[in-house]
Short mmCIF file of C-alpha atoms in Angstrom, two decimals:
data_model
loop_
_atom_site.label_atom_id
_atom_site.label_comp_id
_atom_site.label_asym_id
_atom_site.label_seq_id
_atom_site.Cartn_x
_atom_site.Cartn_y
_atom_site.Cartn_z
CA MET A 1 -61.93 -24.59 5.47
CA PHE A 2 -62.55 -27.77 3.55
CA ALA A 3 -66.38 -27.33 3.89
CA LYS A 4 -66.34 -23.81 2.43
CA ARG A 5 -64.21 -24.90 -0.54
CA GLN A 6 -66.62 -27.77 -1.29
CA SER A 7 -69.67 -25.42 -1.17
CA ALA A 8 -68.08 -22.97 -3.61
CA LEU A 9 -67.23 -25.73 -6.05
CA ALA A 10 -70.72 -27.15 -5.85
CA ALA A 11 -72.36 -23.77 -6.55
CA ALA A 12 -70.15 -23.17 -9.55
CA ALA A 13 -70.78 -26.60 -10.92
CA GLY A 14 -74.56 -25.96 -11.03
CA ALA A 15 -74.34 -22.73 -13.09
CA PRO A 16 -74.34 -22.87 -16.88
CA PRO A 17 -71.14 -21.51 -18.59
CA GLU A 18 -71.28 -17.95 -20.00
CA PRO A 19 -70.90 -17.73 -23.77
CA ARG A 20 -67.10 -17.34 -24.60
CA SER A 21 -67.50 -14.63 -27.31
CA ARG A 22 -69.78 -12.38 -25.27
CA ALA A 23 -67.57 -12.61 -22.20
CA ALA A 24 -64.44 -11.67 -24.16
CA VAL A 25 -66.11 -8.62 -25.76
CA ASP A 26 -67.50 -7.37 -22.44
CA GLY A 27 -64.07 -7.75 -20.79
CA LEU A 28 -62.34 -5.85 -23.58
CA LEU A 29 -64.81 -2.95 -23.45
CA ALA A 30 -64.42 -2.70 -19.69
CA ALA A 31 -60.63 -2.57 -19.96
CA LEU A 32 -60.68 0.13 -22.65
CA LYS A 33 -62.71 2.40 -20.39
CA LYS A 34 -59.61 2.74 -18.16
CA PRO A 35 -57.40 5.73 -19.35
CA PRO A 36 -53.97 4.03 -19.13
CA VAL A 37 -55.16 1.05 -21.07
CA ALA A 38 -56.80 3.23 -23.67
CA ALA A 39 -53.62 5.19 -24.25
CA GLY A 40 -51.62 2.01 -24.68
CA ALA A 41 -54.11 0.59 -27.10
CA ALA A 42 -53.92 3.74 -29.20
CA GLY A 43 -50.15 3.40 -29.40
CA VAL A 44 -50.45 -0.21 -30.51
CA PHE A 45 -52.95 0.83 -33.17
CA VAL A 46 -50.59 3.46 -34.60
CA VAL A 47 -47.66 1.03 -34.76
CA GLY A 48 -49.80 -1.61 -36.38
CA ALA A 49 -51.06 0.84 -38.98
CA ALA A 50 -47.51 1.85 -39.87
CA ALA A 51 -46.50 -1.78 -40.28
CA LEU A 52 -49.45 -2.41 -42.55
CA PHE A 53 -48.51 0.66 -44.63
CA VAL A 54 -44.95 -0.60 -45.14
CA ALA A 55 -46.14 -4.09 -45.96
CA VAL A 56 -48.49 -2.83 -48.68
CA LEU A 57 -46.51 0.09 -50.21
CA GLY A 58 -42.90 -0.92 -49.38
CA ASP A 59 -40.17 0.75 -47.30
CA PRO A 60 -40.02 4.48 -48.21
CA ARG A 61 -36.23 4.52 -47.34
CA ALA A 62 -35.41 1.49 -49.46
CA GLY A 63 -33.31 3.51 -51.91
CA ALA A 64 -31.37 5.55 -49.31
CA PRO A 65 -27.77 4.61 -48.35
CA SER A 66 -27.23 3.00 -44.91
CA ALA A 67 -24.36 1.75 -42.75
CA SER A 68 -23.88 -0.20 -39.54
CA ALA A 69 -20.98 -0.58 -37.10
CA ALA A 70 -20.29 -2.90 -34.18
CA LEU A 71 -19.48 -0.96 -31.01
CA GLU A 72 -17.07 -2.30 -28.39
CA ARG A 73 -16.25 -0.85 -24.97
CA ALA A 74 -12.79 0.69 -25.06
CA SER A 75 -10.28 -0.71 -22.56
CA THR A 76 -8.57 1.79 -20.28
CA ALA A 77 -5.73 -0.57 -19.35
CA GLU A 78 -2.36 0.09 -20.98
CA THR A 79 -0.09 -2.78 -21.97
CA ALA A 80 3.34 -2.68 -20.34
CA PRO A 81 6.15 -2.35 -22.90
CA THR A 82 8.34 -5.36 -23.54
CA GLY A 83 12.09 -5.28 -23.14
CA ALA A 84 12.51 -5.27 -26.91
CA GLU A 85 10.20 -2.27 -27.23
CA ALA A 86 12.00 -0.44 -24.45
CA PHE A 87 15.39 -0.83 -26.12
CA GLY A 88 14.38 -0.68 -29.78
CA PHE A 89 15.55 2.36 -31.70
CA SER A 90 11.96 3.58 -31.95
CA GLY A 91 11.19 3.03 -28.29
CA LEU A 92 13.96 4.77 -26.39
CA ASP A 93 11.55 7.36 -25.03
CA ILE A 94 9.44 4.87 -23.07
CA TYR A 95 11.32 5.37 -19.83
CA GLN A 96 12.26 9.03 -20.28
CA ASP A 97 10.37 10.06 -17.16
CA LEU A 98 11.25 7.06 -15.02
CA GLY A 99 12.68 8.14 -11.68
CA PRO A 100 13.86 6.52 -8.45
CA ILE A 101 11.72 3.85 -6.87
CA ASP A 102 9.94 5.03 -3.75
CA PRO A 103 9.90 2.10 -1.31
CA ALA A 104 6.67 3.47 0.18
CA LEU A 105 5.00 3.10 -3.20
CA MET A 106 6.55 -0.23 -4.18
CA GLY A 107 6.75 -2.25 -1.00
CA GLU A 108 6.06 -5.87 -0.22
CA GLU A 109 2.31 -5.36 -0.66
CA GLY A 110 2.54 -3.68 -4.07
CA ALA A 111 2.32 -0.13 -5.25
CA ALA A 112 -0.34 2.24 -4.04
CA GLY A 113 -3.21 2.12 -6.49
CA GLY A 114 -2.11 -1.20 -7.99
CA GLU A 115 0.91 -3.45 -8.31
CA ALA A 116 3.93 -2.18 -10.20
CA LEU A 117 4.79 -4.23 -13.30
CA ILE A 118 8.36 -4.30 -14.55
CA THR A 119 8.97 -5.85 -17.97
CA LEU A 120 12.47 -7.15 -18.63
CA PRO A 121 14.26 -8.30 -21.79
CA ASP A 122 12.97 -11.41 -23.57
CA GLY A 123 9.48 -10.98 -22.10
CA ALA A 124 10.33 -11.56 -18.44
CA SER A 125 8.34 -9.48 -15.96
CA VAL A 126 8.01 -8.91 -12.25
CA ALA A 127 5.19 -7.51 -10.14
CA SER A 128 5.55 -6.04 -6.69
CA GLY A 129 4.73 -8.65 -4.08
CA GLN A 130 4.91 -11.54 -6.56
CA GLY A 131 7.55 -13.93 -7.75
CA PHE A 132 9.74 -13.23 -10.76
CA SER A 133 8.41 -14.86 -13.91
CA ALA A 134 10.48 -16.84 -16.40
CA PRO A 135 12.65 -16.55 -18.32
CA VAL A 136 15.33 -16.15 -15.68
CA ARG A 137 18.94 -17.25 -15.50
CA ALA A 138 19.61 -20.58 -13.87
CA PRO A 139 21.85 -20.31 -10.80
CA SER A 140 25.46 -20.17 -11.99
CA ASN A 141 28.02 -21.80 -9.73
CA PRO A 142 26.31 -21.02 -6.40
CA LEU A 143 28.59 -19.56 -3.75
CA PRO A 144 28.98 -21.27 -0.35
CA LYS A 145 26.22 -20.51 2.11
CA ALA A 146 27.13 -17.94 4.74
CA PRO A 147 28.49 -17.82 7.33
CA ILE A 148 31.72 -19.62 6.53
CA ALA A 149 33.31 -21.07 9.64
CA GLY A 150 35.96 -18.92 11.27
CA LEU A 151 35.02 -15.67 9.51
CA SER A 152 32.71 -14.19 12.13
CA GLN A 153 32.66 -13.40 15.82
CA PRO A 154 29.87 -12.45 18.26
CA GLY A 155 29.06 -8.75 18.48
CA PRO A 156 26.64 -6.62 20.51
CA ASN A 157 24.05 -6.71 17.69
CA GLY A 158 24.92 -9.98 15.97
CA PRO A 159 27.85 -11.71 14.27
CA LEU A 160 30.61 -9.43 13.00
CA PRO A 161 33.13 -10.25 10.24
CA ARG A 162 36.70 -11.01 11.21
CA ILE A 163 39.95 -12.41 9.86
CA ALA A 164 40.09 -16.15 10.56
CA ALA A 165 42.84 -17.65 12.68
CA ASP A 166 44.32 -19.29 9.59
CA GLY A 167 44.52 -15.96 7.74
CA ARG A 168 41.41 -16.25 5.59
CA VAL A 169 39.59 -12.94 5.12
CA PRO A 170 35.96 -12.14 4.19
CA ALA A 171 37.17 -9.98 1.28
CA GLN A 172 38.46 -13.13 -0.42
CA ALA A 173 36.40 -15.96 1.05
CA TYR A 174 33.03 -14.36 0.22
CA ALA A 175 34.08 -13.00 -3.18
CA ARG A 176 33.09 -14.74 -6.40
CA PRO A 177 36.07 -16.69 -7.79
CA PHE A 178 37.42 -15.18 -10.98
CA ARG A 179 40.09 -16.03 -13.55
CA SER A 180 41.04 -13.57 -16.25
CA ASN A 181 41.04 -14.76 -19.85
CA GLY A 182 43.28 -11.91 -20.97
CA LYS A 183 40.51 -9.73 -22.40
CA PRO A 184 39.72 -6.24 -21.04
CA MET A 185 37.55 -6.57 -17.94
CA VAL A 186 34.39 -4.69 -17.02
CA ALA A 187 32.57 -4.99 -13.70
CA LEU A 188 29.20 -3.70 -12.54
CA VAL A 189 27.70 -3.12 -9.08
CA VAL A 190 23.91 -2.78 -8.81
CA GLY A 191 22.87 -1.30 -5.47
CA GLY A 192 19.90 -0.19 -3.41
CA LEU A 193 18.65 -3.78 -3.08
CA GLY A 194 16.50 -5.30 -0.35
CA LEU A 195 13.89 -2.57 0.08
CA ASN A 196 11.68 -3.66 -2.80
CA SER A 197 11.03 -7.33 -3.40
CA ALA A 198 10.26 -7.03 -7.12
CA THR A 199 13.41 -5.19 -8.16
CA THR A 200 15.60 -7.17 -5.75
CA ARG A 201 14.42 -10.50 -7.13
CA ALA A 202 14.74 -9.24 -10.70
CA ALA A 203 18.36 -8.22 -10.14
CA ILE A 204 19.23 -11.51 -8.44
CA GLU A 205 17.57 -13.79 -10.97
CA ARG A 206 17.96 -11.87 -14.22
CA LEU A 207 21.48 -10.43 -14.07
CA PRO A 208 24.57 -12.60 -14.68
CA ALA A 209 26.27 -14.04 -11.61
CA GLU A 210 29.33 -11.87 -12.29
CA VAL A 211 27.31 -8.72 -11.53
CA THR A 212 27.95 -7.69 -7.90
CA LEU A 213 24.91 -6.75 -5.80
CA SER A 214 24.86 -4.36 -2.85
CA PHE A 215 22.15 -4.30 -0.22
CA VAL A 216 20.65 -1.64 2.03
CA PRO A 217 21.37 -2.47 5.70
CA TYR A 218 17.88 -1.37 6.78
CA ALA A 219 16.16 -3.98 4.59
CA GLU A 220 13.97 -6.53 6.35
CA GLY A 221 14.95 -10.15 5.75
CA LEU A 222 18.39 -9.03 4.66
CA GLN A 223 20.06 -12.38 5.31
CA THR A 224 17.43 -14.16 3.22
CA TRP A 225 18.12 -11.84 0.28
CA ILE A 226 21.88 -12.30 0.62
CA ASP A 227 21.48 -16.08 0.80
CA LEU A 228 19.35 -16.01 -2.38
CA ALA A 229 21.87 -13.81 -4.18
CA ARG A 230 24.78 -16.08 -3.26
CA ALA A 231 22.75 -19.12 -4.31
CA HIS A 232 22.57 -17.49 -7.76
CA GLY A 233 26.33 -16.93 -7.75
CA HIS A 234 26.37 -13.20 -6.95
CA GLU A 235 28.93 -11.81 -4.52
CA VAL A 236 27.37 -9.12 -2.34
CA MET A 237 28.20 -5.99 -0.41
CA ILE A 238 26.54 -3.96 2.36
CA GLU A 239 25.90 -0.25 1.85
CA LEU A 240 27.09 2.09 4.61
CA PRO A 241 24.98 5.25 4.95
CA MET A 242 27.30 8.26 5.20
CA GLU A 243 26.63 11.94 5.84
CA PRO A 244 25.84 13.88 2.64
CA THR A 245 25.68 17.57 1.96
CA GLY A 246 22.39 18.89 3.30
CA TYR A 247 22.24 16.58 6.31
CA PRO A 248 19.95 16.23 8.29
CA ASP A 249 17.39 17.38 5.70
CA ASN A 250 19.00 14.80 3.43
CA ASP A 251 19.11 11.93 5.94
CA PRO A 252 20.31 8.41 4.96
CA GLY A 253 19.01 6.88 8.19
CA PRO A 254 19.58 6.50 11.95
CA TYR A 255 22.99 4.82 11.64
CA THR A 256 24.52 7.37 9.28
CA LEU A 257 28.26 7.83 9.73
CA LEU A 258 28.76 11.49 10.60
CA SER A 259 31.71 13.72 9.86
CA SER A 260 31.39 15.15 13.39
CA GLY A 261 30.95 11.81 15.15
CA GLY A 262 34.53 10.82 15.75
CA ALA A 263 36.13 7.37 15.89
CA ASP A 264 33.94 6.06 18.73
CA ASP A 265 30.73 7.01 16.95
CA VAL A 266 31.93 5.32 13.76
CA ALA A 267 32.82 2.13 15.67
CA VAL A 268 29.43 1.93 17.43
CA LYS A 269 27.46 2.43 14.23
CA LEU A 270 29.60 -0.02 12.30
CA ASP A 271 28.90 -2.65 14.95
CA TRP A 272 25.21 -2.35 14.10
CA LEU A 273 25.57 -2.02 10.31
CA LEU A 274 28.02 -4.89 9.86
CA ALA A 275 25.99 -7.21 12.12
CA ARG A 276 22.90 -7.01 9.95
CA ALA A 277 23.92 -10.07 7.94
CA THR A 278 26.85 -12.27 6.94
CA GLY A 279 28.24 -13.34 3.58
CA TYR A 280 29.43 -10.01 2.13
CA PHE A 281 32.99 -9.53 0.91
CA GLY A 282 33.01 -5.78 1.39
CA VAL A 283 31.06 -2.58 1.85
CA THR A 284 30.30 0.47 -0.24
CA ASN A 285 29.17 4.00 0.45
CA TYR A 286 25.65 5.30 0.26
CA LEU A 287 26.01 9.09 -0.27
CA GLY A 288 28.72 10.50 2.03
CA ASP A 289 30.33 13.46 0.26
CA ARG A 290 30.49 15.38 3.58
CA PHE A 291 31.67 12.37 5.59
CA ALA A 292 34.49 11.90 3.07
CA THR A 293 35.93 15.26 4.14
CA SER A 294 36.45 14.03 7.72
CA ASP A 295 39.97 12.68 8.20
CA GLU A 296 39.07 11.25 11.60
CA GLY A 297 35.86 9.60 10.43
CA MET A 298 37.31 8.14 7.23
CA GLY A 299 40.43 7.01 9.08
CA ALA A 300 38.36 5.19 11.69
CA LEU A 301 36.23 3.55 9.00
CA MET A 302 39.17 2.30 6.95
CA THR A 303 41.00 1.02 10.01
CA ASN A 304 37.94 -0.94 11.15
CA LEU A 305 37.44 -2.47 7.70
CA ARG A 306 41.12 -3.41 7.43
CA GLN A 307 41.07 -5.11 10.82
CA ARG A 308 38.00 -7.13 9.80
CA GLY A 309 39.38 -8.15 6.41
CA LEU A 310 36.72 -6.29 4.41
CA ALA A 311 37.03 -4.54 1.06
CA PHE A 312 35.73 -1.04 0.43
CA LEU A 313 34.39 0.02 -2.97
CA ASP A 314 33.09 3.54 -3.47
CA ASP A 315 31.06 5.13 -6.24
CA GLY A 316 34.02 7.17 -7.42
CA SER A 317 33.56 10.05 -4.98
CA MET A 318 36.17 8.76 -2.47
CA ARG A 319 38.88 7.73 -4.86
CA ARG A 320 41.55 9.68 -2.96
CA ARG A 321 40.82 7.89 0.33
CA PRO A 322 43.04 4.79 0.78
CA GLY A 323 42.53 2.10 3.38
CA ALA A 324 40.47 -1.03 4.17
CA PHE A 325 41.77 -4.52 3.45
CA ALA A 326 41.26 -3.96 -0.28
CA ARG A 327 40.07 -0.95 -2.30
CA ALA A 328 38.42 0.01 -5.56
CA SER A 329 36.62 3.07 -6.91
CA ALA A 330 34.02 3.11 -9.66
CA ASP A 331 34.96 4.72 -12.95
CA ARG A 332 31.37 5.63 -13.79
CA VAL A 333 27.89 5.86 -12.28
CA ILE A 334 25.90 4.49 -15.18
CA ASP A 335 22.38 5.73 -14.37
CA GLU A 336 22.59 9.30 -13.11
CA GLU A 337 20.27 9.96 -16.07
CA GLN A 338 17.63 7.25 -15.98
CA THR A 339 16.83 6.65 -19.62
CA PRO A 340 17.80 3.64 -21.74
CA ALA A 341 19.71 5.79 -24.22
CA ALA A 342 21.72 7.57 -21.49
CA ILE A 343 22.52 4.34 -19.65
CA LEU A 344 23.66 2.62 -22.83
CA ARG A 345 25.94 5.57 -23.56
CA GLN A 346 27.52 5.12 -20.13
CA PHE A 347 27.99 1.41 -20.80
CA ASN A 348 29.70 2.25 -24.09
CA ALA A 349 32.02 4.65 -22.25
CA LEU A 350 32.75 1.95 -19.66
CA GLU A 351 33.72 -0.45 -22.43
CA ALA A 352 35.99 2.15 -23.99
CA ALA A 353 37.70 2.74 -20.62
CA ALA A 354 38.22 -1.00 -20.16
CA LYS A 355 39.83 -1.33 -23.59
CA THR A 356 42.09 1.63 -22.85
CA HIS A 357 43.13 0.75 -19.30
CA GLY A 358 42.51 -3.00 -19.21
CA ALA A 359 39.68 -2.82 -16.64
CA ALA A 360 36.76 -0.56 -15.68
CA LEU A 361 34.17 -0.58 -12.89
CA GLY A 362 30.65 0.85 -13.12
CA THR A 363 28.00 1.25 -10.47
CA GLY A 364 24.27 1.89 -10.62
CA PHE A 365 21.02 1.75 -8.67
CA SER A 366 18.33 -0.88 -9.03
CA TYR A 367 15.94 1.22 -11.11
CA PRO A 368 13.86 -1.01 -13.40
CA VAL A 369 15.44 0.65 -16.44
CA THR A 370 18.94 -0.03 -15.04
CA VAL A 371 18.18 -3.72 -14.53
CA GLU A 372 16.81 -3.97 -18.07
CA ALA A 373 19.75 -2.17 -19.61
CA ALA A 374 22.29 -4.22 -17.64
CA ALA A 375 20.63 -7.50 -18.63
CA ARG A 376 20.81 -6.56 -22.29
CA TRP A 377 24.32 -5.04 -22.13
CA THR A 378 26.00 -7.94 -20.33
CA ALA A 379 24.63 -10.47 -22.80
CA GLY A 380 26.79 -9.12 -25.62
CA LEU A 381 30.07 -8.39 -23.84
CA GLU A 382 31.92 -11.51 -24.92
CA ALA A 383 31.11 -10.88 -28.57
CA ARG A 384 32.55 -7.39 -28.21
CA GLY A 385 35.86 -8.71 -26.89
CA LEU A 386 35.32 -8.01 -23.19
CA GLN A 387 35.14 -10.14 -20.05
CA LEU A 388 32.55 -9.51 -17.35
CA ALA A 389 34.20 -9.68 -13.92
CA PRO A 390 32.89 -9.45 -10.35
CA ALA A 391 33.69 -6.16 -8.63
CA SER A 392 35.98 -7.94 -6.16
CA ALA A 393 38.35 -8.64 -9.06
CA MET A 394 38.84 -4.87 -9.37
CA THR A 395 40.03 -4.40 -5.77
CA ARG A 396 43.66 -3.98 -4.84
CA ARG A 397 45.47 -4.38 -1.56
CA PRO A 398 47.06 -1.12 -0.36
CA GLY A 399 50.77 -1.08 -1.23
CA ARG A 400 50.45 -3.97 -3.69
#
């Protein structure tokens, strides 16, 4: 290889150089004989001629009007409304179409098609599967960590609440301490918690400690949620699924208390439901208008709760059913219509009832709009001459 390269270099070195001008002209003529090159050259000639024309005679459009605009790609993302926008007088229609949260769409891994963003008052926001962003309320007088010694006993599915040997009862020991200041009292229960991490954390961390929280017994990590709620000062309840009209098409779950089940069926299902966690002062109903018509079923439920020292608070649909260790019924469901304007009207009616009767209890579900409205409403209660109380303060012992 090296010998051939040396021979080629030697041969080239002995030949005289070709004149530069003649070689360039011959190369250009040869290239122009090719059709593609010829067409390109013609195009260049036309453009050059036009440029020369403009340079000599001037721009023929020099006197015509002209305009220019900078183009930007439009963003398809919509900005989530702030809490102030949602509750401003001009923004009450933002949540008009907001409906119940589907746990399948807003689970631990986020909503299908993207994470759900919930914007709360003062700029706070939560996203499904993520932590709750500041500002949040600092824990207010954390409640003792559950279980409290002496208030539980082993059961077939886990620890069950009981009355302690010294007479202490869960309905009092796990309740948030409260002292009346003489003003009319209002209480609020926010339920449906534990199935969705975003709304559950928002309710725990954004609502005042005096707001009572109720949890779904089927929620995973239920004890962790209850521990977090109590660490923020909230007293908690467990929701008992009860047979509604339309059952089984309208089915609250496998441990639903049935009007046809009898006392034994109620006892077996309660053993599972009440053993899901510890630290609750009472229970509340989830649905149950048909179960409420069963004297045997309701009697068995109330007897069991009384023997275990638990309170029972209903949504107002079981007001005529006495029993349990302590009882209360809600005066209003505040979010049957899930719009800010409708919820605020219910809050106003709750305040009016409290001023008339001295106390009033409301209950609602953990819709994002409910959490927002409750956070805003509770902030101004003191200025309006009312005292926010935990729901346990509304309960009364039968016969007292």
